[in-house]
């Protein structure tokens, strides 16, 4: 179907765009007082925060809403500073590049739009967990495919309370919950051998 070829920015390119974003909005920041010549110390922090937000599908608008609901003024001001830097970063980035963190969002949209997996069988094997962005992509695949098979590496009877398999069991339960919500039939199979 095409359309997913973008000019993704490199790590060093992200650092340069973030440097420019910080320089452009530093006078509007209330908590992160970044003096000229000290931008480098904040670049990594802002990029990591934005990456985390994107991984969990937290948008700028959702973060703005959360900031308004906070009781802590200090935390609200800090989040608003992050929003200011993030918005500036996105504006500069969009002039020439795409952010690799947006790949799964774009993929999920393309799958929904083109029904890419219609009539196919899709297999997922040995995943331990999914981020929210990955889960949105899974939803698009499950909706589109004829059959989807997930293989989770945990023994029969493992639950979210079984320490060594808690994450896998929680992921399996989330996938089954997604299938229920989408009205997709599913079965589970457990094997007693390694």
XYZ file of C-alpha atoms in Angstrom:
194
model
C 0.000 0.000 0.000
C 2.964 2.292 0.473
C 2.809 5.545 2.349
C 4.909 4.360 5.262
C 8.216 5.534 3.875
C 9.217 8.546 5.878
C 12.396 10.496 6.419
C 13.090 9.221 9.938
C 15.484 11.300 11.946
C 18.651 9.817 13.455
C 19.571 9.981 17.128
C 22.080 12.768 16.531
C 19.495 14.591 14.430
C 17.018 14.349 17.306
C 19.608 15.889 19.606
C 20.093 18.814 17.214
C 16.356 19.382 16.807
C 15.884 19.246 20.576
C 18.737 21.737 21.053
C 17.012 24.121 18.658
C 13.620 23.564 20.345
C 15.066 24.337 23.776
C 16.750 27.476 22.470
C 13.535 28.670 20.847
C 11.302 28.236 23.883
C 13.626 28.634 26.871
C 12.188 32.083 27.710
C 8.703 30.559 28.123
C 9.785 27.872 30.612
C 8.862 28.440 34.249
C 10.514 25.530 36.076
C 13.289 24.377 33.790
C 15.378 27.525 33.677
C 17.867 26.645 30.965
C 20.617 29.190 30.624
C 22.386 29.727 27.298
C 25.230 27.225 27.031
C 23.505 24.686 29.319
C 21.026 23.226 26.817
C 23.064 20.057 26.346
C 22.338 18.879 29.898
C 18.572 18.863 29.224
C 18.479 17.372 25.731
C 18.598 13.744 26.874
C 16.011 14.301 29.617
C 13.488 15.896 27.265
C 14.027 13.304 24.512
C 13.591 10.419 26.971
C 10.416 11.962 28.397
C 8.928 12.478 24.935
C 9.909 8.938 23.931
C 8.176 7.507 27.000
C 5.038 9.527 26.373
C 4.914 8.421 22.741
C 5.512 4.767 23.663
C 2.448 4.878 25.862
C 0.353 6.905 23.401
C 0.280 9.991 25.572
C -0.249 12.956 23.271
C 0.503 16.583 23.968
C -3.221 17.280 24.370
C -3.636 14.373 26.826
C -0.676 15.670 28.819
C -2.184 19.168 28.844
C -5.428 17.737 30.211
C -3.566 15.772 32.888
C -1.628 18.888 33.852
C -4.877 20.806 34.439
C -6.120 18.076 36.787
C -3.028 18.008 38.993
C -3.210 19.350 42.510
C 0.514 20.029 42.656
C 1.302 23.405 41.102
C 4.997 22.546 40.894
C 4.360 19.320 38.995
C 1.862 21.086 36.747
C 4.410 23.772 35.862
C 7.060 21.149 35.128
C 4.708 19.219 32.876
C 3.738 22.447 31.110
C 7.426 23.115 30.478
C 7.774 19.641 28.963
C 4.702 20.334 26.808
C 6.210 23.633 25.642
C 9.497 21.980 24.669
C 7.712 18.988 23.114
C 5.465 21.191 20.965
C 8.460 23.196 19.785
C 10.380 19.985 19.061
C 7.477 18.527 17.035
C 7.063 21.741 15.041
C 10.750 21.843 14.085
C 10.902 18.078 13.468
C 7.879 18.102 11.148
C 9.554 20.574 8.813
C 11.843 17.849 7.416
C 11.656 14.629 9.395
C 9.481 12.001 11.057
C 10.045 10.594 14.523
C 10.694 6.822 14.681
C 8.494 6.717 17.810
C 5.518 7.445 15.535
C 6.062 4.349 13.341
C 3.590 2.084 15.147
C 0.888 4.742 15.207
C 1.277 5.251 11.456
C 1.347 1.482 10.886
C -1.856 0.937 12.891
C -3.578 3.683 10.888
C -2.436 2.128 7.580
C -3.624 -1.345 8.652
C -7.048 0.045 9.561
C -7.313 2.091 6.388
C -6.301 -0.658 3.957
C -7.466 -3.819 5.788
C -3.990 -5.166 5.063
C -4.331 -8.490 6.916
C -7.798 -9.391 5.593
C -8.116 -13.143 5.124
C -4.694 -13.923 6.585
C -3.382 -15.812 9.574
C -0.995 -13.817 11.769
C 1.248 -15.384 14.406
C 2.890 -13.727 17.407
C 5.361 -15.879 19.301
C 7.075 -15.430 22.675
C 6.264 -11.811 23.458
C 6.492 -10.836 27.110
C 4.617 -7.568 26.884
C 3.495 -4.740 24.643
C 3.596 -0.976 24.974
C 0.380 0.950 24.367
C 1.579 1.834 20.847
C 2.241 -1.826 20.104
C -1.133 -2.742 21.573
C -2.889 -0.285 19.224
C -1.101 -1.921 16.303
C -2.180 -5.362 17.611
C -5.775 -4.158 17.752
C -5.597 -3.172 14.088
C -4.091 -6.564 13.162
C -6.649 -8.543 15.195
C -9.495 -6.584 13.603
C -8.141 -7.131 10.088
C -6.857 -10.729 10.126
C -8.913 -13.859 9.667
C -7.070 -15.566 12.532
C -4.442 -14.362 14.980
C -2.396 -16.741 17.104
C -0.401 -15.678 20.157
C 2.069 -18.028 21.815
C 3.042 -17.000 25.341
C 5.915 -18.769 27.020
C 4.480 -19.641 30.417
C 3.379 -22.920 31.986
C -0.176 -24.101 32.507
C -1.685 -22.498 35.592
C 0.604 -19.441 35.591
C -1.210 -16.285 36.681
C -0.394 -12.647 37.308
C 0.432 -13.764 40.858
C 3.072 -16.269 39.728
C 6.142 -14.074 40.194
C 8.368 -15.360 37.403
C 5.495 -15.366 34.864
C 3.461 -12.385 36.057
C 4.278 -10.102 33.126
C 3.595 -12.779 30.530
C 0.322 -13.804 32.198
C -0.759 -10.143 32.426
C 0.058 -9.670 28.735
C -1.912 -12.803 27.799
C -4.876 -11.571 29.842
C -4.687 -8.164 28.140
C -4.664 -9.790 24.691
C -7.655 -11.980 25.620
C -9.436 -8.887 26.947
C -8.728 -7.090 23.672
C -10.150 -10.018 21.701
C -13.297 -9.989 23.865
C -13.705 -6.230 23.416
C -13.354 -6.587 19.640
C -15.798 -9.501 19.566
C -13.135 -11.873 18.239
C -13.236 -15.530 19.210
C -10.188 -16.949 20.913
C -9.065 -20.166 22.511
C -6.211 -20.870 24.855
C -3.943 -23.871 24.843
C -1.419 -24.764 27.502
C 1.323 -27.304 27.091
C 2.718 -29.269 30.017
C 6.146 -29.812 28.450
C 9.025 -27.429 27.743
